[in-house]
Structures are given as C-alpha cells and as structure tokens.
XYZ file of C-alpha atoms in Angstrom:
783
model
C -63.799 89.578 203.781
C -65.053 86.186 204.984
C -66.072 87.573 208.370
C -67.897 90.413 206.657
C -69.698 87.765 204.627
C -70.699 85.910 207.788
C -71.966 89.101 209.470
C -73.860 90.143 206.348
C -75.542 86.775 206.382
C -77.339 87.761 209.592
C -76.411 84.632 211.527
C -75.772 84.432 215.254
C -72.420 85.812 216.336
C -70.720 82.498 217.341
C -71.847 80.752 214.176
C -70.942 83.817 212.139
C -67.427 83.849 213.563
C -66.996 80.152 212.823
C -68.213 80.584 209.253
C -66.001 83.638 208.884
C -62.945 81.715 210.058
C -63.757 78.855 207.680
C -64.165 81.368 204.870
C -60.758 82.851 205.588
C -59.148 79.408 205.409
C -60.869 78.801 202.064
C -59.999 82.150 200.498
C -56.455 82.680 201.706
C -54.752 80.974 198.731
C -56.703 82.362 195.787
C -53.863 84.292 194.196
C -51.212 81.669 194.937
C -53.159 78.878 193.271
C -54.498 80.478 190.075
C -52.300 79.671 187.057
C -54.049 82.242 184.841
C -53.794 85.290 187.123
C -51.128 87.100 185.064
C -51.966 85.648 181.651
C -52.977 88.175 178.991
C -56.415 87.848 177.410
C -54.873 87.560 173.956
C -52.728 84.634 175.131
C -55.777 82.908 176.559
C -57.695 83.422 173.327
C -54.885 81.890 171.267
C -54.608 78.937 173.667
C -58.349 78.298 173.400
C -58.122 78.403 169.627
C -55.285 75.866 169.644
C -57.160 73.522 171.999
C -60.341 73.743 169.923
C -58.314 72.650 166.911
C -56.900 69.666 168.824
C -60.321 68.777 170.247
C -62.832 69.851 167.632
C -65.855 68.669 169.629
C -65.418 71.522 172.122
C -66.392 74.860 170.491
C -63.946 77.749 170.681
C -66.392 80.088 172.456
C -67.184 77.457 175.072
C -63.476 77.104 175.792
C -62.981 80.871 175.921
C -65.837 81.321 178.399
C -64.473 78.526 180.573
C -60.971 80.052 180.509
C -62.404 83.433 181.522
C -64.229 81.850 184.471
C -61.035 80.035 185.467
C -58.972 83.227 185.344
C -61.414 85.170 187.546
C -62.799 82.250 189.514
C -63.231 84.097 192.813
C -65.086 86.987 191.176
C -67.443 84.576 189.422
C -67.966 82.695 192.684
C -68.903 85.933 194.490
C -71.257 86.899 191.674
C -72.862 83.444 191.712
C -73.136 83.465 195.495
C -74.926 86.809 195.430
C -77.222 85.692 192.619
C -78.226 82.448 194.340
C -78.644 83.513 197.975
C -77.753 87.204 198.211
C -74.730 86.788 200.485
C -71.899 88.043 198.283
C -69.062 89.799 200.166
C -69.440 93.624 200.230
C -66.236 94.135 198.240
C -66.638 91.544 195.508
C -66.769 91.145 192.592
C -64.816 94.212 191.540
C -64.681 93.899 187.733
C -67.089 93.697 184.841
C -67.736 90.023 184.147
C -67.626 88.970 180.500
C -69.417 85.621 180.705
C -73.170 85.372 181.136
C -73.763 82.512 183.540
C -76.946 80.497 183.627
C -78.620 79.793 186.968
C -77.352 76.221 186.753
C -73.786 77.505 186.236
C -74.072 79.797 189.261
C -75.381 77.058 191.505
C -72.637 74.715 190.334
C -69.857 77.259 191.017
C -71.163 77.841 194.540
C -71.730 74.149 195.251
C -68.222 73.047 194.293
C -66.729 75.422 196.889
C -69.191 74.794 199.677
C -70.270 71.166 199.336
C -68.367 67.911 199.247
C -68.764 65.680 196.217
C -71.026 67.988 194.222
C -70.022 66.273 190.976
C -72.404 63.708 189.576
C -69.962 60.932 188.750
C -67.646 61.257 191.752
C -69.626 58.899 193.974
C -68.774 55.775 191.980
C -65.090 56.772 191.958
C -65.132 57.361 195.710
C -66.926 54.050 196.191
C -64.300 52.220 194.109
C -61.376 53.868 195.923
C -63.081 53.065 199.233
C -63.425 49.397 198.282
C -59.750 49.288 197.318
C -58.848 50.823 200.673
C -61.218 48.487 202.531
C -59.441 45.564 200.895
C -56.072 46.953 202.008
C -57.286 47.204 205.603
C -58.915 43.759 205.542
C -55.654 42.192 204.370
C -53.833 43.887 207.263
C -56.364 42.600 209.815
C -56.091 39.067 208.437
C -52.307 39.226 208.771
C -52.755 40.504 212.324
C -55.214 37.800 213.395
C -53.270 35.077 211.632
C -50.475 35.559 214.163
C -52.719 33.963 216.801
C -52.695 30.693 214.869
C -49.096 30.720 213.656
C -48.361 27.362 215.293
C -50.641 25.702 212.714
C -48.045 26.450 210.029
C -45.020 25.532 212.107
C -44.152 28.731 214.007
C -44.043 27.959 217.733
C -43.190 30.463 220.462
C -43.176 28.472 223.742
C -44.469 30.622 226.585
C -45.130 30.195 230.291
C -47.917 31.946 232.143
C -49.219 32.000 235.741
C -46.130 31.544 237.902
C -46.794 30.259 241.444
C -44.950 31.285 244.566
C -44.362 27.692 245.587
C -42.404 26.878 242.450
C -38.946 26.544 243.944
C -36.638 25.264 241.249
C -37.100 27.873 238.528
C -38.168 31.495 238.234
C -38.402 34.034 235.472
C -35.404 36.321 235.376
C -37.399 39.546 234.979
C -39.841 38.813 237.855
C -37.529 37.299 240.443
C -37.860 40.257 242.799
C -41.660 40.095 242.674
C -41.877 36.467 243.809
C -41.920 35.559 247.493
C -43.279 32.824 249.703
C -46.417 34.706 250.739
C -48.035 35.190 247.341
C -50.095 32.364 245.912
C -51.562 32.060 242.422
C -49.819 35.131 241.012
C -49.687 35.859 237.326
C -46.840 36.684 234.991
C -46.028 35.895 231.388
C -42.761 35.265 229.567
C -41.137 33.171 226.896
C -39.154 29.990 227.594
C -35.995 31.778 226.507
C -36.365 33.867 229.680
C -36.858 30.790 231.880
C -33.536 30.155 233.643
C -32.460 28.141 236.686
C -32.619 30.089 239.924
C -29.623 28.172 241.253
C -26.841 27.457 238.832
C -25.797 28.842 235.451
C -27.074 28.227 231.970
C -25.154 25.698 229.939
C -26.209 25.627 226.336
C -24.873 22.085 225.892
C -26.671 20.573 228.856
C -30.031 19.056 227.782
C -31.320 19.450 231.335
C -30.659 23.171 231.082
C -31.610 23.746 227.459
C -34.911 21.873 227.896
C -35.495 21.747 231.670
C -39.190 20.898 231.327
C -38.867 18.219 228.699
C -40.931 20.179 226.176
C -39.001 18.930 223.147
C -37.310 22.297 222.700
C -34.245 22.428 220.487
C -32.621 24.989 222.781
C -33.207 28.300 224.447
C -32.993 30.101 221.084
C -36.141 28.487 219.684
C -38.355 31.404 220.660
C -36.023 33.909 219.001
C -36.097 31.908 215.785
C -39.876 31.733 215.917
C -40.107 35.472 216.459
C -38.024 36.142 213.356
C -40.108 33.651 211.385
C -43.350 35.326 212.474
C -41.915 38.787 211.819
C -40.687 37.793 208.376
C -43.983 36.166 207.413
C -45.941 39.227 208.505
C -43.465 41.745 207.059
C -43.055 40.295 203.587
C -46.296 41.819 202.192
C -45.119 45.307 203.127
C -41.552 44.802 201.938
C -42.681 43.517 198.548
C -45.305 46.269 198.407
C -42.461 48.782 198.806
C -40.357 47.012 196.176
C -41.217 45.906 193.562
C -44.932 46.630 194.131
C -45.008 50.442 194.258
C -42.465 51.000 191.427
C -44.349 48.483 189.277
C -47.353 50.798 189.461
C -45.669 53.016 186.837
C -45.655 50.586 183.901
C -48.974 49.093 185.017
C -50.593 52.548 185.087
C -49.094 53.459 181.716
C -50.476 50.307 180.133
C -53.826 49.885 181.889
C -54.613 53.149 183.644
C -55.601 53.647 187.256
C -58.658 51.394 186.949
C -56.668 48.659 185.272
C -54.005 48.809 187.972
C -56.662 48.360 190.651
C -58.141 45.430 188.722
C -54.742 43.717 188.470
C -54.120 44.249 192.182
C -57.525 42.733 193.019
C -56.721 39.637 190.938
C -53.325 39.259 192.623
C -54.911 39.509 196.083
C -57.424 36.829 195.110
C -54.501 34.573 194.166
C -52.652 35.483 197.371
C -55.698 34.836 199.570
C -56.298 31.421 198.028
C -52.612 30.536 198.309
C -52.464 31.578 201.967
C -55.663 29.720 202.814
C -54.354 26.407 201.459
C -50.785 26.792 202.762
C -49.578 24.199 205.261
C -46.202 25.751 206.189
C -45.145 29.261 207.028
C -42.849 29.278 203.992
C -45.850 28.712 201.732
C -47.737 31.513 203.467
C -44.729 33.762 202.932
C -44.685 32.937 199.210
C -48.388 33.704 198.832
C -47.947 36.974 200.695
C -45.220 38.076 198.288
C -47.875 38.079 195.564
C -50.299 39.943 197.829
C -47.613 42.475 198.747
C -46.987 43.367 195.102
C -50.733 43.919 194.723
C -50.816 46.109 197.840
C -48.017 48.299 196.458
C -49.709 48.793 193.091
C -53.031 49.551 194.761
C -51.560 51.927 197.365
C -50.172 54.107 194.565
C -53.020 53.862 192.062
C -56.121 54.315 194.231
C -55.148 57.648 195.887
C -54.004 58.975 192.495
C -57.374 58.070 190.959
C -59.108 59.960 193.781
C -56.842 63.010 193.558
C -57.011 63.311 189.760
C -60.793 63.210 189.585
C -61.567 65.337 192.662
C -62.520 69.014 192.641
C -59.434 70.899 193.816
C -61.221 72.588 196.709
C -62.052 69.248 198.352
C -59.268 67.037 197.068
C -58.021 66.171 200.555
C -61.462 65.013 201.663
C -61.776 62.863 198.541
C -58.399 61.194 199.066
C -59.355 60.789 202.725
C -61.630 57.994 201.538
C -58.465 55.896 201.200
C -57.366 56.053 204.840
C -60.928 56.160 206.170
C -61.793 52.889 204.496
C -58.440 51.298 205.273
C -59.416 51.888 208.911
C -62.907 50.533 208.202
C -61.392 47.475 206.538
C -59.240 46.849 209.611
C -62.259 47.234 211.901
C -64.625 45.051 209.846
C -61.781 42.608 209.318
C -61.562 42.117 213.070
C -65.325 41.521 213.167
C -64.978 38.905 210.432
C -62.078 37.338 212.331
C -64.204 37.152 215.495
C -67.057 35.531 213.590
C -64.709 32.989 212.020
C -63.072 32.218 215.380
C -66.503 31.746 216.949
C -67.781 29.564 214.113
C -64.723 27.315 214.355
C -64.927 27.079 218.180
C -61.467 28.499 218.868
C -62.459 31.628 220.816
C -61.538 30.137 224.182
C -58.452 28.249 223.068
C -54.805 29.171 223.418
C -51.940 28.107 221.158
C -50.419 24.734 221.967
C -47.103 26.409 222.749
C -48.443 28.177 225.889
C -47.863 26.387 229.210
C -49.480 27.137 232.578
C -47.683 27.066 235.908
C -49.938 25.611 238.617
C -49.546 24.538 242.237
C -47.323 21.629 243.091
C -50.396 19.636 244.142
C -51.368 19.145 240.532
C -50.788 15.718 239.092
C -49.985 17.169 235.658
C -46.929 19.139 236.595
C -43.267 18.934 235.960
C -41.051 21.125 238.100
C -44.122 23.115 239.129
C -45.364 23.653 235.560
C -48.522 22.255 234.032
C -47.550 20.547 230.825
C -50.267 21.109 228.240
C -50.177 18.246 225.782
C -50.403 19.130 222.100
C -53.875 19.618 220.721
C -55.847 16.637 219.606
C -56.379 16.224 215.903
C -59.814 17.864 216.079
C -58.482 20.835 218.075
C -55.658 21.333 215.620
C -58.024 21.112 212.671
C -60.317 23.755 214.214
C -57.466 26.204 214.688
C -56.071 25.490 211.238
C -59.538 25.981 209.691
C -59.814 29.354 211.470
C -56.381 30.275 210.122
C -57.418 29.306 206.580
C -60.682 31.226 206.651
C -59.120 34.354 208.151
C -56.382 34.482 205.512
C -58.835 33.655 202.716
C -61.452 36.234 203.756
C -59.970 39.118 201.650
C -61.168 37.165 198.619
C -64.671 38.614 199.094
C -63.822 42.359 198.995
C -61.458 41.621 196.081
C -64.384 40.338 194.033
C -66.503 43.338 195.052
C -63.684 45.655 193.913
C -63.603 43.962 190.498
C -67.352 44.508 190.163
C -67.071 48.196 191.171
C -64.309 48.737 188.607
C -66.734 47.758 185.860
C -68.751 50.923 186.622
C -65.925 53.292 187.606
C -64.559 56.083 185.397
C -60.900 56.341 184.493
C -58.925 59.422 185.486
C -59.300 62.096 182.757
C -55.658 63.054 183.233
C -54.630 59.534 182.190
C -55.916 60.303 178.689
C -54.524 63.851 178.585
C -50.832 63.053 179.005
C -49.174 63.668 175.628
C -46.488 61.380 174.293
C -48.099 58.212 175.690
C -49.967 55.426 173.877
C -53.191 56.412 175.677
C -53.316 60.098 174.683
C -56.945 60.905 173.842
C -58.276 64.398 174.571
C -61.803 63.520 173.525
C -62.067 60.698 176.033
C -60.554 62.863 178.775
C -63.156 65.560 178.182
C -66.015 63.051 178.189
C -64.930 61.746 181.584
C -64.776 65.285 182.969
C -68.342 65.822 181.789
C -69.354 62.782 183.833
C -67.555 63.718 187.064
C -68.346 67.444 187.126
C -71.700 69.006 187.895
C -72.183 70.781 184.566
C -70.611 71.561 181.190
C -68.955 74.817 182.293
C -67.006 73.149 185.089
C -65.979 70.250 182.862
C -64.743 72.613 180.129
C -62.934 74.829 182.652
C -61.059 71.896 184.196
C -60.365 70.454 180.750
C -58.722 73.729 179.719
C -56.763 74.071 182.987
C -55.343 70.558 182.757
C -54.379 71.073 179.115
C -52.869 74.509 179.890
C -50.784 73.141 182.756
C -49.467 70.262 180.675
C -48.559 72.582 177.798
C -46.805 75.186 179.942
C -44.903 72.513 181.865
C -43.862 70.780 178.657
C -42.750 74.070 177.119
C -40.284 74.580 179.985
C -38.689 71.178 179.571
C -39.031 70.434 175.856
C -36.035 72.382 174.584
C -33.884 71.313 177.523
C -34.621 67.580 177.457
C -35.590 67.020 173.824
C -33.906 69.469 171.425
C -35.841 70.150 168.255
C -35.041 67.930 165.333
C -34.403 69.359 161.893
C -37.683 70.457 160.352
C -39.667 70.061 163.578
C -41.889 73.007 164.486
C -41.602 74.373 168.017
C -44.587 73.249 170.110
C -45.363 70.322 167.806
C -46.354 67.270 169.807
C -43.800 64.505 169.537
C -45.480 61.275 168.465
C -42.525 58.949 168.050
C -43.287 57.206 171.353
C -46.887 56.682 170.314
C -45.913 55.415 166.867
C -43.335 53.011 168.266
C -45.959 51.233 170.409
C -47.637 49.415 167.550
C -46.534 45.910 168.636
C -46.699 44.415 172.119
C -42.908 44.325 172.472
C -42.422 47.890 171.276
C -45.252 48.999 173.563
C -43.482 47.401 176.540
C -40.274 49.222 175.577
C -42.156 52.521 175.334
C -43.761 52.003 178.729
C -40.452 51.142 180.391
C -38.795 54.167 178.805
C -41.586 56.484 179.915
C -41.445 55.012 183.417
C -37.708 55.598 183.610
C -38.189 59.184 182.464
C -40.459 59.887 185.401
C -37.804 59.104 188.025
C -34.880 61.153 186.718
C -36.345 64.642 187.223
C -37.295 63.880 190.836
C -33.724 64.572 191.900
C -32.636 67.438 189.629
C -35.665 69.752 189.526
C -36.305 71.809 192.620
C -40.086 71.614 192.816
C -40.024 67.838 192.320
C -37.186 67.372 194.777
C -38.989 69.437 197.406
C -42.276 67.621 196.784
C -40.500 64.294 197.233
C -38.827 65.454 200.451
C -42.134 66.646 201.928
C -44.148 63.557 200.986
C -41.374 61.174 202.090
C -41.036 63.027 205.403
C -44.716 62.516 206.207
C -44.597 58.901 204.955
C -41.675 58.217 207.299
C -43.381 60.058 210.158
C -46.341 57.661 209.922
C -44.032 54.759 210.680
C -42.051 56.641 213.337
C -45.242 57.342 215.291
C -45.678 53.649 216.173
C -49.197 53.115 214.826
C -48.259 49.858 213.160
C -47.171 48.336 216.463
C -50.901 48.066 217.121
C -52.215 47.824 213.573
C -50.086 44.728 212.878
C -49.592 43.161 216.308
C -52.541 44.164 218.489
C -53.759 40.550 218.627
C -50.268 39.388 219.549
C -49.872 42.088 222.219
C -53.188 41.147 223.825
C -52.868 37.386 223.219
C -52.478 36.634 226.934
C -56.199 37.340 227.303
C -57.215 34.592 224.885
C -58.464 34.708 221.308
C -61.823 36.344 222.055
C -60.553 39.198 224.208
C -57.477 39.904 222.108
C -59.646 40.171 218.995
C -62.097 42.340 220.943
C -59.368 44.779 221.941
C -58.120 44.838 218.351
C -61.641 45.541 217.093
C -61.891 48.471 219.518
C -58.618 49.842 218.182
C -59.870 49.556 214.599
C -63.169 51.222 215.525
C -61.433 54.198 217.126
C -59.190 54.503 214.077
C -62.183 54.560 211.727
C -64.579 56.867 213.552
C -62.007 59.492 214.494
C -60.794 59.612 210.901
C -64.185 61.152 210.111
C -62.992 64.316 211.882
C -60.699 64.991 208.939
C -63.579 65.066 206.456
C -63.809 68.663 205.130
C -61.434 69.874 207.848
C -58.424 68.471 205.979
C -59.219 71.023 203.251
C -60.183 73.848 205.640
C -57.723 73.476 208.510
C -55.103 72.020 206.210
C -52.733 69.051 206.156
C -49.832 70.710 207.967
C -51.931 72.086 210.826
C -53.567 68.711 211.452
C -50.157 67.056 211.685
C -48.667 69.638 214.023
C -51.756 69.525 216.249
C -51.967 65.757 216.653
C -48.320 64.616 216.882
C -47.751 66.102 220.381
C -50.954 64.455 221.626
C -49.830 61.128 220.195
C -46.490 61.369 221.961
C -48.146 62.172 225.312
C -50.628 59.283 224.953
C -47.903 56.746 224.186
C -45.775 57.938 227.095
C -48.781 57.721 229.434
C -49.494 54.207 228.174
C -45.850 53.214 228.703
C -45.991 54.502 232.276
C -49.247 52.620 232.889
C -47.739 49.349 231.676
C -44.543 49.983 233.649
C -46.543 50.503 236.852
C -48.513 47.314 236.198
C -45.266 45.503 235.532
C -44.018 46.215 239.058
C -47.191 44.829 240.637
C -48.045 41.143 240.983
C -51.627 40.723 239.798
C -53.982 37.832 240.607
C -54.528 35.500 237.711
C -58.249 36.192 237.553
C -57.615 39.895 236.983
C -55.373 39.636 233.944
C -58.073 41.060 231.639
C -57.987 44.401 233.440
C -54.376 44.564 234.602
C -53.404 47.138 231.948
C -56.722 48.839 231.300
C -55.148 52.285 231.715
C -52.504 51.423 229.136
C -55.148 50.225 226.676
C -57.198 53.413 227.181
C -54.184 55.573 226.357
C -53.469 53.429 223.279
C -57.035 54.090 222.103
C -56.542 57.842 222.703
C -53.338 57.626 220.680
C -55.294 56.043 217.815
C -57.929 58.795 218.094
C -55.257 61.485 217.668
C -53.584 59.592 214.834
C -56.700 59.028 212.732
C -57.409 62.568 211.409
C -53.733 63.533 211.101
C -50.988 61.078 210.264
C -53.597 58.568 209.128
C -54.818 60.098 205.845
C -52.200 62.773 205.140
C -49.204 60.651 203.972
C -51.201 59.160 201.093
C -52.846 62.511 200.400
C -49.499 64.251 199.955
C -48.007 61.375 197.961
C -50.842 61.408 195.419
C -51.237 65.186 195.032
C -47.752 66.717 195.345
C -46.352 65.807 191.923
C -47.276 67.057 188.445
C -48.914 64.699 185.987
C -45.652 64.005 184.162
C -44.049 62.577 187.323
C -47.034 61.680 189.502
C -46.720 57.888 189.597
C -42.949 58.043 190.148
C -43.165 60.567 192.972
C -46.074 58.803 194.646
C -44.361 55.420 194.362
C -41.182 56.741 196.030
C -43.111 58.206 198.986
C -45.364 55.167 199.377
C -42.372 52.829 199.031
C -40.712 54.626 201.945
C -43.885 54.203 203.969
C -44.316 50.519 203.181
C -40.598 49.709 203.491
C -40.415 51.018 207.042
C -43.741 49.333 207.820
C -42.163 46.041 206.769
C -38.968 46.674 208.737
C -40.975 47.497 211.848
C -43.109 44.397 211.353
C -39.966 42.273 211.442
C -38.375 44.076 214.371
C -41.348 44.705 216.667
C -41.629 41.127 218.027
C -37.951 41.113 218.976
C -38.006 44.712 220.262
C -41.066 43.954 222.360
C -39.440 40.822 223.733
C -36.261 42.652 224.750
C -37.741 45.907 226.060
C -41.253 44.712 226.931
C -44.305 46.712 225.904
C -43.567 49.679 228.159
C -40.116 50.146 226.640
C -41.502 49.869 223.116
C -44.199 52.458 223.817
C -41.705 54.843 225.390
C -39.426 54.556 222.360
C -42.206 55.459 219.938
C -43.327 58.318 222.181
C -39.909 59.842 221.534
C -40.174 59.092 217.819
C -43.362 61.177 217.689
C -41.325 64.156 218.872
C -38.827 63.507 216.073
C -41.708 63.291 213.580
C -43.106 66.607 214.835
C -39.757 68.350 214.266
C -39.447 66.915 210.743
C -42.962 68.028 209.801
C -42.414 71.496 211.333
C -39.268 72.077 209.293
C -39.908 70.376 205.962
C -43.626 69.969 205.133
C -45.504 72.745 203.319
C -49.265 73.272 203.192
C -51.069 72.053 200.042
C -54.731 72.735 200.828
C -57.155 74.501 198.459
C -54.915 74.445 195.385
C -55.476 72.705 192.030
C -53.215 69.731 191.371
C -51.396 71.480 188.555
C -50.575 74.504 190.728
C -48.922 72.762 193.664
C -45.654 73.321 191.820
C -45.847 76.910 193.091
C -45.860 75.638 196.670
C -42.800 73.453 196.197
C -40.866 75.675 193.819
C -39.229 77.601 196.659
C -35.917 76.764 198.331
C -36.544 74.276 201.113
C -33.826 75.959 203.133
C -35.807 79.210 203.076
C -38.912 77.406 204.303
C -37.046 75.709 207.174
C -35.333 78.987 208.087
C -38.700 80.756 208.156
C -40.086 78.129 210.533
C -37.076 78.319 212.853
C -36.381 82.041 212.966
C -39.790 83.551 212.284
C -42.611 81.259 213.369
C -40.779 79.706 216.305
C -39.694 83.114 217.554
C -43.272 84.366 217.261
C -44.636 81.464 219.304
C -41.931 81.914 221.943
C -42.852 85.608 222.284
C -46.497 84.667 222.686
C -45.597 82.131 225.335
C -43.462 84.635 227.267
C -46.250 87.207 227.115
C -48.807 84.595 228.284
C -50.474 84.658 224.855
C -50.804 88.412 224.875
C -50.903 90.675 221.834
C -47.892 89.848 219.678
C -47.816 90.926 216.059
C -48.104 87.867 213.846
C -45.538 87.701 211.038
C -46.614 87.366 207.432
C -47.149 83.830 206.249
C -44.722 82.019 203.991
C -47.338 82.180 201.203
C -47.369 85.980 201.515
C -43.575 86.088 201.356
C -43.629 83.965 198.196
C -46.245 86.204 196.548
C -44.339 89.339 197.498
C -41.154 87.940 195.965
C -43.028 86.945 192.870
C -44.477 90.389 192.351
C -41.077 91.974 192.943
C -39.292 89.525 190.649
C -37.018 88.338 193.454
C -34.315 86.021 192.054
C -34.726 83.806 195.124
C -38.070 82.733 193.766
C -36.847 81.857 190.288
C -37.741 78.321 189.343
C -34.876 76.081 188.439
C -37.047 74.782 185.607
C -36.378 78.079 183.821
C -32.611 78.071 184.230
C -29.855 75.538 183.521
C -29.744 72.769 186.113
C -27.312 73.116 188.995
C -25.991 70.298 191.115
C -26.463 70.144 194.870
C -29.398 70.796 197.155
C -31.310 73.913 198.132
C-alpha cells in the first residue's frame, strides 16, 4: 500500500521507493496498536456518555466523534491525506466515514503522522526535558574532569613517566623487555606500584624497597588505595542514583508530579554543586555527590516519563530521544566549559603533583635516575584547586535554567488522569492535552483513549485486587485513598501505599514482567557495551597528554556522541528500537576490538617522548567510531524503553527498576574501571568490553521486543505474550531464515511471518497461548 502511495505521488523512482519503505514501517502495526478495533459502536457510545458525565465540560457528541476517529484512525488519515494533497492510497479508505472533518482537522491528522512535534505546546516540554538531560550530562563531564585534579582533595596516584635507557637500578616490570642500552629518551608510563627493583626481591617491610625514591610513600599499595578512593568518589553519584534516587521518584512523582520531581532534582543538584565546590577533602566531595546522585536518579526517571506521556504516539521515540541527545550535548558542552575553566585558571599545561619524570642521569635533580618533581607551590596548588572548584560547581548554572524552564512547562496530562490518587483531575488533564495537541479533535481523541485504557485496565484488576465492599456498585471509583489524604501525614501514608502497590504487580503479571525484562535487558546492555569507560574516565585515560589534550580528546568524544545521536531522530520511530540495537551492537564490538589491537600494537613499541600525543591515534579513532555507533542505538533506547514500556498504573515503578539497573552497573563500573585498567591496561579493558557487546547483542536478540508506532496504553499487547515464545521464534525461525539466506548468498528465501503477525493470527483465532494472565487467576513461575 505504501509503495503504491509513493508511485501514485509521481516522485522519482529512488525517492518513491524510500518513501514507500518508510510508509510500510509506519503502517505495519495499525491493527496491533488500536485498542478500539473490535469494540462495538454501542459500547463506545456508552463509554462516551459515561466520560461526559465525569467531565461535563467535554460535550458528548465531541467525545463520540473523537472516539470514532480513534477507532478508524487509518481510514481517517487516508481520507485527510487525499483531501489535503490528493495522495491517498488507491485502496483506502474502504468504509463510509461518520465524522465530518474540518480542513484544520484533516491537516492536523496528516501532520501528526508525518511531522515531528506538530503539537503546539510540545516545544516547551521538549525544551524542559532537554535542559534536564543537559544538566545530567554536564554533571557527568564535571565528574570526569574533576579526576584530573583529584590530588587537590587528597587523592594521590604516584606515577612515573619517560623511562630512560640509562637508568640502571630500576625498571618497570611490564616494559623490561622493551628497554635496552641503545634506546635513549624513550617513553613509558606506569604507577609506582609497578616500579620494582631489577635486581633483588620486593620486601614490604624494607623502607628502601617500599619507598626507593624517597617520595614519602606509605608503601607500594598507596596507588591501589588511591584508585579505590577515586573510583568510590566518582561512583557514588550513580550508586545513590540507582538507590535510593530512582525508587524515590515514585513518592516524589505522586506528590509533586513530573515537573515537581524535576524541580526538586534541580534544587538538590544546586546543593550538591555548591557542596562539591567548597569541599576540601575527597570525603566531603563524596558526601556532596550523594545528594547529587539522589537528584540524578529522580531526574532520570521523571524526565523521560514526562516526554513519553505528552508525546504523540507516532513519534514518541523521537521525543524521548531528546533525553539522550541532550545528555550527550551536556557532556560535550561540559568539556568545553572545563577547558575554558582550565585555561582561565592557568592549569592547561600542568600535571598533577604526583607524576614524576625519569630523565637522564646527567640531570642534577635526579634520584636513582628519576627527576623528583617537588610539590606545587602554594600558588600552583591554589590554581588547580580553583579549577577543581569551578568545574564541580559549574552544573549550578544549568540547574537554575531548568528551574526557570519548569515555570513555563506543562505537567503530564496522565498525571491528573490516574484515578485513586490525590491528584486525580480529569478537567486539568484535558486542558493540558488541548495545549500540547494541534487541535481540539486530537486532544479529545487522546483524552478518550487515555481514559478508556485506564478504565479497561482497572476493570481487569479491580475484582481481583480489591473485592467489592457491601453496597459498592461495580465500576464505582474508589475514593478512600483520596479522602484519607486530607492531612500531611495521611497524605504521606497514601503516597507510600500507592508507591508500594506499583512494585508488586511487576513480578506477577505477565505483561509487566516481560516489559521489565526487556527494559532491564537494554539498560544492562548499555553498561555492558563499555561506553562509560570513556564517558566517565576519558580524561583519566588520556591524562598522560596533559590537561589540555586530555580534555580535547574528551570533547571530541562528547561531540561524536552528540552529533551521531541525531541519526536516531525520526528513524527511531521508523526503523524501530530493536533494529537500531541489532544493527549497531556488532559495529561497536568490532570498533572496540580494533581499538584494543591498536593499543596492544603501540604497547609493544617504544615511542619517543615527543610523539606521545600521537602514539595511539588509531586506537582513539576506533574509540570515536565506537561512540558514533553507540549514539543512535544503545544511547537513547534504554531510557526510551524504560519510560514507555509500562502502563500508567505501574509506570514509575517499572521505569525506576530499569533505570536503577542502568545506574547501579554504571556505578559499579565506575569503581572497578580504574583497577581493571591498571591490571589489564587499556587494551585488555577494551578487548573485554568488545566481548561484552557480543553478549549484549545476544540478549537483545532473544529478549527485546519492538515498541515503535504504538500508543503508550497499547504496548501491553506487545508484552502480553510468553517471552519463551518470542525467544523461540528468534532462535528457530528468524535465525534459521538468516542462515538460509547466508548459505544461498542472499538469494531468494521466503521470509517467515513476523512475530506481530503470529500474535494477530492467534488473537483472531482465540488461541489460548495468547490469553493474558490478567484475565485468569495468577500462576506462579515464569513464562
């Protein structure tokens, strides 16, 4: 149909084929995602009458027209398309349409399918979510750059660089074979823990052996302790964001809404930034970052949910993409800010006081062939400490901008349409929809669809979870929770009870369990891919090149991450989430392995000191290519799935679980990466994560369904199928098909029906395998 539409449009053949393919991707889930397809007209009429009684400001006929357009949305789109530009498909619409659409209605129905952000009020919401994401990225870049100045708060990692051939008493264990008497002025880098006597054995009780250079070291384990201190200080924001930050988003959202949650997180980050800026020890920085981590967790849950709940379903992925896109922008601009601060404080060409240079034995400032760099003067120390303060305090500025944006941002309409909560207000929900949709028809249609979904979902669970009390009428809204929230203490109790209710069904209802498994799989895959090795420690990895160059390389990484994320705009809703993941994960694995090989080759070659800036240029290039593949795939999709996969009644709980998994493993990796990198060197670390990308690909292939082009309330139909059946289909149907194509050199092999088609066929046939476990008594165990 879509290709016929493209040909009928009279465009050139290549462009027509492209538009036809895009049309097929857009239209292929119409029947799967329409909740009203099999609903009788009389049932719709009665539902509209009931809603008009609950919300008297919306006339009955207006609701009925909107419900009719929602039920036959594709037919009305085709009719509107033909009326506005004469390009309706030859075979549509096929029924007599009951609603007379105005020209404005027709243009609006076409625009919402074919244009991003056609709604009037969506821009301020997208701007607010983008600012929240920018703040998240800026905080990450400040944590990253702060590692360069960690000695100013008491974390020292003594290091030796530039080993000479004439140094005869000591060598580095891992470069012994590369050193000989004919090479002068060669360059290598290690930590003092790796510096061992060439002749003799280490004796941990011998001061001459534990501190052979007289550098006031407490022992050869000092570097290891410093690495754990640095890892813990950098990891604590992500660990506290995972818990308690993300779970706290539930009561915060219940009490203050999505906007209020973002406002609270902005205030907490202001407090954290000020605390970090005035800290004088790493323990104080850690304490301030605990506060910032809680804010990051609340914000990471609330901002994507605000985007997903206000977006038009056709372009929901592109709207939520604003989160990851502007996280990447925040990282990139954060590095620019860090460079400006480092330049303004005159620390660009300095190195930490714990780095020592090996020089020739002719130097007068040597000890055992090593140049002993005296600690910084007071002015040097103050410059580096000032840079550290300003870098950690810089997120204060975007926090204030976020607070200002929140003053003009709309709340999610679904926040006011959740019954049984203290904020239930249908009138306010409808008014917000009128602001964020292009016209009245679209606002009324979405208002009815949200209300219908909530009612039908509640009807399935009401009798099972809350048996009717004596004298209570079936379908009557239960207001005891609302009534009990009249005082602050009773309101807190209500909120905690409602929050607890959200978590329980995640494990005993199939569609929620499957949604949680899919979103958690992708959240885990983001950490398995190794992106945060560079996002959190790029400055540390490149620190041998000095402050200026290490920040420059980090800025390049952030720029690649940002600009390549733009590729996912629109395409995340046309190509789909699953296809983007499966396309980019293999490329990421190859790039990391190539980078590991490049660093390994460089590691076997002794490089002149003056060439250290280019010694691993091939490795850096492959790291940038890795970031380019990551940005449109694993970058935005974890937060997209977390915020869209769960129904309104369990959305914050499901999203918080998935995002907690993501942030928890981010924190664990942040702690472990310095030690892993020290033990296995950068090439070993890169090779390990190259393998983890293969593991992530397998997990996504087996367990992650496609969610594109469906309304939020109808994603239950995607997840309400046994996960075992989905994995079996991938293994024994899709994999077999691809193997046959490969054997036949991509010849003509009949493509099997999609899993969506199998689900629809079962549904039409009334297959028991497709029966939702919401409609039957709960069973223990997994699918």
